[in-house]
Amino acid sequence: MERKGNLMTYRPDIKVFDATIRDGGLVNNFFFSDEFVKALYLANLRAGVDYMEMGYLADTDVFKVEDFGDWKFCKEENLRRIVGNNDTDMKLSVMADVGRCNIQRDLLPKEESVIDCVRVATYINTMPAAIDMIEYAHSLGYETTCNIMAISKANTPDIEEAIKLLCESSVDALYLVDSYGSLFPEQVQKLTAMYVEQMEAVGKKVGIHAHNNQQLAFANTIEACSMGASYLDATVGSMGRGAGNCAMELLLGFLKNPRYNLTPILRFYEDYILALKAKGLKG
């Protein structure tokens, strides 16, 4: 499969997805101040970021509310406290983990929510439940993605079967998720090609969510992008679980689309991420 685009051009299908609050929240149990979340929201707007993930849609019957900040649960009133009606071009998302959310109870119809996209996170062995959640969110009017976690631990026949099921579903995009940061660019190249070939055939997109355990999150994201992945996840300062994610400041500096502006992200990094690190926060 041929690469798409080159280093001197930009692809209009690419969407940058900020996951700082959601993946970064795993570092501090989502105890971000309103000032932090609002400043990141404004920085993403000014930077031209396409999607901002506000956190999880976690089940309050599974997780104690007092143990986590608001962004573990993404209640509508808390979202609107930060973004108002989000009358902007940037879309907002939440992540729903199979077995850790009650999507039928907690997800409002799209017309009642500022959320635009629901990302369903699943392991390969819980694909049927994930597809049920995707179809439910789709029926309420949301964009949907399926983020198959720990893909490096899955067998190729199982991956192929999961892709087949998703091709037949209402999902808008399938994510290659390197949960353990264990993949090398050559592996990412082959997996992305597999995803793209099948998903594009039915009019669906592919995304990449990389972790930085081998300091390859940026390299793997660029490799997936070159093979046709359209949705690119990143976090400011690589903030995220474990070794963190692809750095937003690297990704925006790499992409050639003139609508992206790196400066607001660098300012947010200087004003807020460095302050968190100075307090001893890891990630």
Tab-separated table of C-alpha atoms in Angstrom:
chain	number	residue	atom	x	y	z
A	1	MET	CA	0.000	0.000	0.000
A	2	GLU	CA	1.401	3.388	-1.019
A	3	ARG	CA	1.992	6.249	1.378
A	4	LYS	CA	-0.377	9.205	1.242
A	5	GLY	CA	0.964	12.722	0.759
A	6	ASN	CA	4.523	13.834	1.417
A	7	LEU	CA	6.480	16.014	3.815
A	8	MET	CA	5.901	19.173	1.769
A	9	THR	CA	2.121	19.035	1.527
A	10	TYR	CA	-0.868	18.668	3.838
A	11	ARG	CA	-3.853	16.358	3.626
A	12	PRO	CA	-7.239	17.995	4.207
A	13	ASP	CA	-8.615	14.753	5.703
A	14	ILE	CA	-6.320	14.975	8.744
A	15	LYS	CA	-7.968	15.854	12.061
A	16	VAL	CA	-5.932	16.644	15.173
A	17	PHE	CA	-7.452	15.242	18.362
A	18	ASP	CA	-6.387	16.690	21.720
A	19	ALA	CA	-6.566	14.058	24.491
A	20	THR	CA	-4.786	16.028	27.239
A	21	ILE	CA	-7.661	16.073	29.726
A	22	ARG	CA	-8.767	12.492	29.108
A	23	ASP	CA	-5.421	10.687	28.947
A	24	GLY	CA	-3.649	13.256	31.120
A	25	GLY	CA	-6.380	12.844	33.704
A	26	LEU	CA	-5.128	9.328	34.362
A	27	VAL	CA	-2.074	10.958	35.950
A	28	ASN	CA	-3.944	13.098	38.500
A	29	ASN	CA	-7.356	11.389	38.775
A	30	PHE	CA	-8.852	14.185	36.653
A	31	PHE	CA	-8.405	16.849	39.299
A	32	PHE	CA	-7.848	19.672	36.828
A	33	SER	CA	-8.907	23.164	37.814
A	34	ASP	CA	-11.525	24.958	35.752
A	35	GLU	CA	-8.828	27.480	34.879
A	36	PHE	CA	-6.636	24.725	33.425
A	37	VAL	CA	-9.420	23.165	31.343
A	38	LYS	CA	-10.684	26.520	30.095
A	39	ALA	CA	-7.164	27.646	29.169
A	40	LEU	CA	-6.594	24.428	27.234
A	41	TYR	CA	-9.953	24.787	25.487
A	42	LEU	CA	-9.035	28.315	24.376
A	43	ALA	CA	-5.517	27.255	23.361
A	44	ASN	CA	-6.927	24.449	21.219
A	45	LEU	CA	-9.361	26.842	19.574
A	46	ARG	CA	-6.603	29.300	18.740
A	47	ALA	CA	-4.336	26.508	17.533
A	48	GLY	CA	-6.957	25.167	15.117
A	49	VAL	CA	-7.236	21.770	16.832
A	50	ASP	CA	-10.159	19.831	15.360
A	51	TYR	CA	-11.357	17.818	18.379
A	52	MET	CA	-10.886	18.170	22.144
A	53	GLU	CA	-11.590	15.171	24.346
A	54	MET	CA	-13.070	16.407	27.608
A	55	GLY	CA	-12.654	13.195	29.588
A	56	TYR	CA	-14.485	9.953	30.322
A	57	LEU	CA	-18.148	9.084	30.577
A	58	ALA	CA	-17.496	6.837	33.567
A	59	ASP	CA	-20.151	5.024	35.572
A	60	THR	CA	-20.714	6.510	39.036
A	61	ASP	CA	-21.826	3.050	40.200
A	62	VAL	CA	-18.330	1.749	39.404
A	63	PHE	CA	-16.165	4.750	40.378
A	64	LYS	CA	-16.599	6.819	43.529
A	65	VAL	CA	-17.319	10.419	42.576
A	66	GLU	CA	-15.315	11.779	45.515
A	67	ASP	CA	-12.167	9.988	44.301
A	68	PHE	CA	-12.045	11.781	40.952
A	69	GLY	CA	-12.357	15.189	39.353
A	70	ASP	CA	-15.283	16.209	37.151
A	71	TRP	CA	-13.624	15.059	33.930
A	72	LYS	CA	-13.866	11.400	34.882
A	73	PHE	CA	-17.637	11.665	34.454
A	74	CYS	CA	-18.203	14.585	32.041
A	75	LYS	CA	-21.602	15.648	33.316
A	76	GLU	CA	-23.290	18.051	30.919
A	77	GLU	CA	-23.477	20.885	33.442
A	78	ASN	CA	-19.739	20.642	34.074
A	79	LEU	CA	-18.945	20.649	30.379
A	80	ARG	CA	-21.084	23.722	29.801
A	81	ARG	CA	-19.400	25.459	32.734
A	82	ILE	CA	-16.248	25.476	30.623
A	83	VAL	CA	-17.402	25.664	27.003
A	84	GLY	CA	-20.863	27.202	27.177
A	85	ASN	CA	-22.653	26.053	24.023
A	86	ASN	CA	-19.309	25.561	22.234
A	87	ASP	CA	-20.339	27.760	19.337
A	88	THR	CA	-17.053	27.044	17.564
A	89	ASP	CA	-15.693	24.863	14.767
A	90	MET	CA	-13.859	22.640	17.265
A	91	LYS	CA	-15.729	19.474	18.156
A	92	LEU	CA	-15.804	17.936	21.641
A	93	SER	CA	-15.631	14.274	22.565
A	94	VAL	CA	-15.837	11.895	25.498
A	95	MET	CA	-14.506	8.372	25.908
A	96	ALA	CA	-16.717	5.508	27.051
A	97	ASP	CA	-14.951	2.340	28.269
A	98	VAL	CA	-16.717	-0.965	27.754
A	99	GLY	CA	-17.716	-2.269	31.187
A	100	ARG	CA	-16.911	1.003	32.940
A	101	CYS	CA	-19.778	3.221	31.810
A	102	ASN	CA	-23.559	3.261	31.642
A	103	ILE	CA	-24.045	4.838	28.266
A	104	GLN	CA	-27.790	4.200	28.133
A	105	ARG	CA	-28.270	6.154	31.362
A	106	ASP	CA	-25.666	8.893	31.087
A	107	LEU	CA	-25.431	9.813	27.389
A	108	LEU	CA	-27.914	12.511	26.393
A	109	PRO	CA	-29.353	12.813	22.896
A	110	LYS	CA	-26.974	14.823	20.713
A	111	GLU	CA	-29.327	17.808	20.485
A	112	GLU	CA	-29.171	18.180	24.274
A	113	SER	CA	-25.390	17.969	24.603
A	114	VAL	CA	-22.294	19.963	23.645
A	115	ILE	CA	-20.525	16.657	22.917
A	116	ASP	CA	-20.103	15.784	19.241
A	117	CYS	CA	-18.217	12.484	19.297
A	118	VAL	CA	-18.248	9.393	21.519
A	119	ARG	CA	-15.093	7.285	21.449
A	120	VAL	CA	-15.750	3.722	22.575
A	121	ALA	CA	-12.690	2.060	24.126
A	122	THR	CA	-12.585	-1.721	24.094
A	123	TYR	CA	-10.304	-4.703	24.168
A	124	ILE	CA	-10.438	-7.150	21.295
A	125	ASN	CA	-12.439	-9.687	23.353
A	126	THR	CA	-15.280	-7.235	24.118
A	127	MET	CA	-16.016	-6.143	20.547
A	128	PRO	CA	-19.716	-7.183	20.613
A	129	ALA	CA	-20.368	-4.924	23.617
A	130	ALA	CA	-18.396	-2.122	21.970
A	131	ILE	CA	-20.458	-2.339	18.809
A	132	ASP	CA	-23.676	-2.216	20.841
A	133	MET	CA	-22.416	1.005	22.459
A	134	ILE	CA	-21.382	2.447	19.095
A	135	GLU	CA	-24.800	1.757	17.618
A	136	TYR	CA	-26.525	3.308	20.621
A	137	ALA	CA	-24.421	6.483	20.464
A	138	HIS	CA	-24.946	6.645	16.708
A	139	SER	CA	-28.725	6.359	17.214
A	140	LEU	CA	-28.554	9.436	19.476
A	141	GLY	CA	-26.855	11.441	16.724
A	142	TYR	CA	-23.160	11.275	17.692
A	143	GLU	CA	-20.050	10.681	15.657
A	144	THR	CA	-18.388	7.528	16.924
A	145	THR	CA	-14.970	5.901	16.954
A	146	CYS	CA	-13.829	2.500	18.156
A	147	ASN	CA	-10.511	2.505	20.001
A	148	ILE	CA	-9.257	-1.082	20.226
A	149	MET	CA	-6.779	-0.989	23.097
A	150	ALA	CA	-3.629	-3.066	23.600
A	151	ILE	CA	-3.560	-4.015	19.943
A	152	SER	CA	0.038	-5.211	20.303
A	153	LYS	CA	-1.290	-8.125	22.388
A	154	ALA	CA	-3.951	-9.173	19.865
A	155	ASN	CA	-3.655	-11.933	17.268
A	156	THR	CA	-3.933	-10.978	13.595
A	157	PRO	CA	-7.015	-13.172	12.928
A	158	ASP	CA	-8.805	-11.523	15.870
A	159	ILE	CA	-7.882	-8.056	14.577
A	160	GLU	CA	-9.160	-8.957	11.111
A	161	GLU	CA	-12.449	-10.204	12.552
A	162	ALA	CA	-12.853	-7.041	14.636
A	163	ILE	CA	-12.264	-4.860	11.580
A	164	LYS	CA	-14.841	-6.885	9.642
A	165	LEU	CA	-17.428	-6.317	12.375
A	166	LEU	CA	-16.672	-2.601	12.477
A	167	CYS	CA	-16.923	-2.290	8.700
A	168	GLU	CA	-20.484	-3.572	9.034
A	169	SER	CA	-21.287	-1.174	11.894
A	170	SER	CA	-22.200	2.521	12.034
A	171	VAL	CA	-18.788	3.562	13.426
A	172	ASP	CA	-17.124	6.535	11.737
A	173	ALA	CA	-13.501	5.678	12.518
A	174	LEU	CA	-11.323	2.899	13.902
A	175	TYR	CA	-8.313	3.745	16.067
A	176	LEU	CA	-5.004	1.927	16.181
A	177	VAL	CA	-4.146	2.163	19.892
A	178	ASP	CA	-0.627	1.292	21.070
A	179	SER	CA	-1.587	1.157	24.743
A	180	TYR	CA	1.797	-0.084	25.938
A	181	GLY	CA	3.945	2.028	23.620
A	182	SER	CA	5.522	-1.214	22.434
A	183	LEU	CA	5.115	-0.925	18.665
A	184	PHE	CA	7.844	0.121	16.265
A	185	PRO	CA	7.157	2.203	13.134
A	186	GLU	CA	7.424	-0.856	10.863
A	187	GLN	CA	4.663	-2.576	12.855
A	188	VAL	CA	2.551	0.589	12.861
A	189	GLN	CA	3.002	0.806	9.090
A	190	LYS	CA	1.646	-2.711	8.542
A	191	LEU	CA	-1.243	-2.375	10.984
A	192	THR	CA	-2.300	1.009	9.630
A	193	ALA	CA	-2.234	-0.323	6.079
A	194	MET	CA	-4.491	-3.203	7.190
A	195	TYR	CA	-6.902	-0.830	8.938
A	196	VAL	CA	-6.995	1.729	6.132
A	197	GLU	CA	-7.466	-0.757	3.308
A	198	GLN	CA	-10.581	-2.230	4.862
A	199	MET	CA	-12.085	0.845	6.506
A	200	GLU	CA	-11.662	3.104	3.468
A	201	ALA	CA	-13.438	0.522	1.324
A	202	VAL	CA	-16.623	1.214	3.302
A	203	GLY	CA	-16.126	4.980	3.644
A	204	LYS	CA	-14.699	4.994	7.171
A	205	LYS	CA	-11.588	6.635	8.649
A	206	VAL	CA	-8.620	5.407	10.686
A	207	GLY	CA	-6.948	7.062	13.675
A	208	ILE	CA	-3.771	6.579	15.726
A	209	HIS	CA	-3.322	6.858	19.501
A	210	ALA	CA	0.308	6.265	20.426
A	211	HIS	CA	2.078	5.960	23.769
A	212	ASN	CA	5.642	7.008	24.430
A	213	ASN	CA	7.210	4.149	26.389
A	214	GLN	CA	9.981	3.836	23.775
A	215	GLN	CA	9.957	7.548	22.875
A	216	LEU	CA	8.289	6.576	19.596
A	217	ALA	CA	4.813	8.081	20.010
A	218	PHE	CA	5.545	10.957	17.615
A	219	ALA	CA	7.377	8.732	15.131
A	220	ASN	CA	4.575	6.154	15.190
A	221	THR	CA	1.931	8.848	14.746
A	222	ILE	CA	3.730	10.234	11.706
A	223	GLU	CA	4.164	6.718	10.312
A	224	ALA	CA	0.444	5.995	10.682
A	225	CYS	CA	-0.377	9.360	9.138
A	226	SER	CA	1.837	8.627	6.143
A	227	MET	CA	-0.017	5.347	5.619
A	228	GLY	CA	-3.401	7.063	5.565
A	229	ALA	CA	-4.531	7.528	9.181
A	230	SER	CA	-6.657	10.671	9.375
A	231	TYR	CA	-7.352	11.156	13.096
A	232	LEU	CA	-4.175	11.941	15.024
A	233	ASP	CA	-4.228	11.944	18.841
A	234	ALA	CA	-1.843	14.080	20.877
A	235	THR	CA	-1.521	15.659	24.318
A	236	VAL	CA	0.227	18.843	25.362
A	237	GLY	CA	3.623	18.009	26.832
A	238	SER	CA	2.915	14.299	26.127
A	239	MET	CA	0.821	14.283	29.318
A	240	GLY	CA	-0.838	10.908	29.750
A	241	ARG	CA	-0.808	7.489	31.336
A	242	GLY	CA	2.611	5.942	31.858
A	243	ALA	CA	5.192	7.539	29.576
A	244	GLY	CA	2.535	9.711	27.970
A	245	ASN	CA	1.431	10.264	24.394
A	246	CYS	CA	2.445	11.927	21.162
A	247	ALA	CA	3.291	15.545	22.022
A	248	MET	CA	0.860	18.073	20.577
A	249	GLU	CA	3.659	20.608	20.202
A	250	LEU	CA	5.612	18.186	17.991
A	251	LEU	CA	2.604	17.161	15.922
A	252	LEU	CA	1.399	20.687	15.140
A	253	GLY	CA	4.954	21.702	14.333
A	254	PHE	CA	5.167	18.839	11.836
A	255	LEU	CA	1.841	19.184	10.024
A	256	LYS	CA	1.894	21.549	7.065
A	257	ASN	CA	-1.733	22.642	7.186
A	258	PRO	CA	-1.642	26.448	7.572
A	259	ARG	CA	-4.792	26.400	9.695
A	260	TYR	CA	-2.798	24.966	12.609
A	261	ASN	CA	-1.011	27.448	14.855
A	262	LEU	CA	1.614	26.103	17.242
A	263	THR	CA	2.084	29.244	19.345
A	264	PRO	CA	-1.050	28.933	21.577
A	265	ILE	CA	-0.049	25.370	22.509
A	266	LEU	CA	3.477	26.458	23.428
A	267	ARG	CA	2.052	29.219	25.606
A	268	PHE	CA	-0.272	26.778	27.359
A	269	TYR	CA	2.636	24.390	27.893
A	270	GLU	CA	4.716	27.163	29.436
A	271	ASP	CA	1.938	28.558	31.614
A	272	TYR	CA	0.237	25.349	32.782
A	273	ILE	CA	2.071	22.095	32.015
A	274	LEU	CA	5.385	23.293	33.431
A	275	ALA	CA	3.554	24.420	36.588
A	276	LEU	CA	2.100	20.922	37.046
A	277	LYS	CA	5.510	19.336	36.567
A	278	ALA	CA	7.023	21.734	39.059
A	279	LYS	CA	4.535	20.365	41.606
A	280	GLY	CA	5.826	16.843	40.953
A	281	LEU	CA	3.139	15.613	38.565
A	282	LYS	CA	4.405	12.829	36.329
A	283	GLY	CA	3.472	12.245	32.687
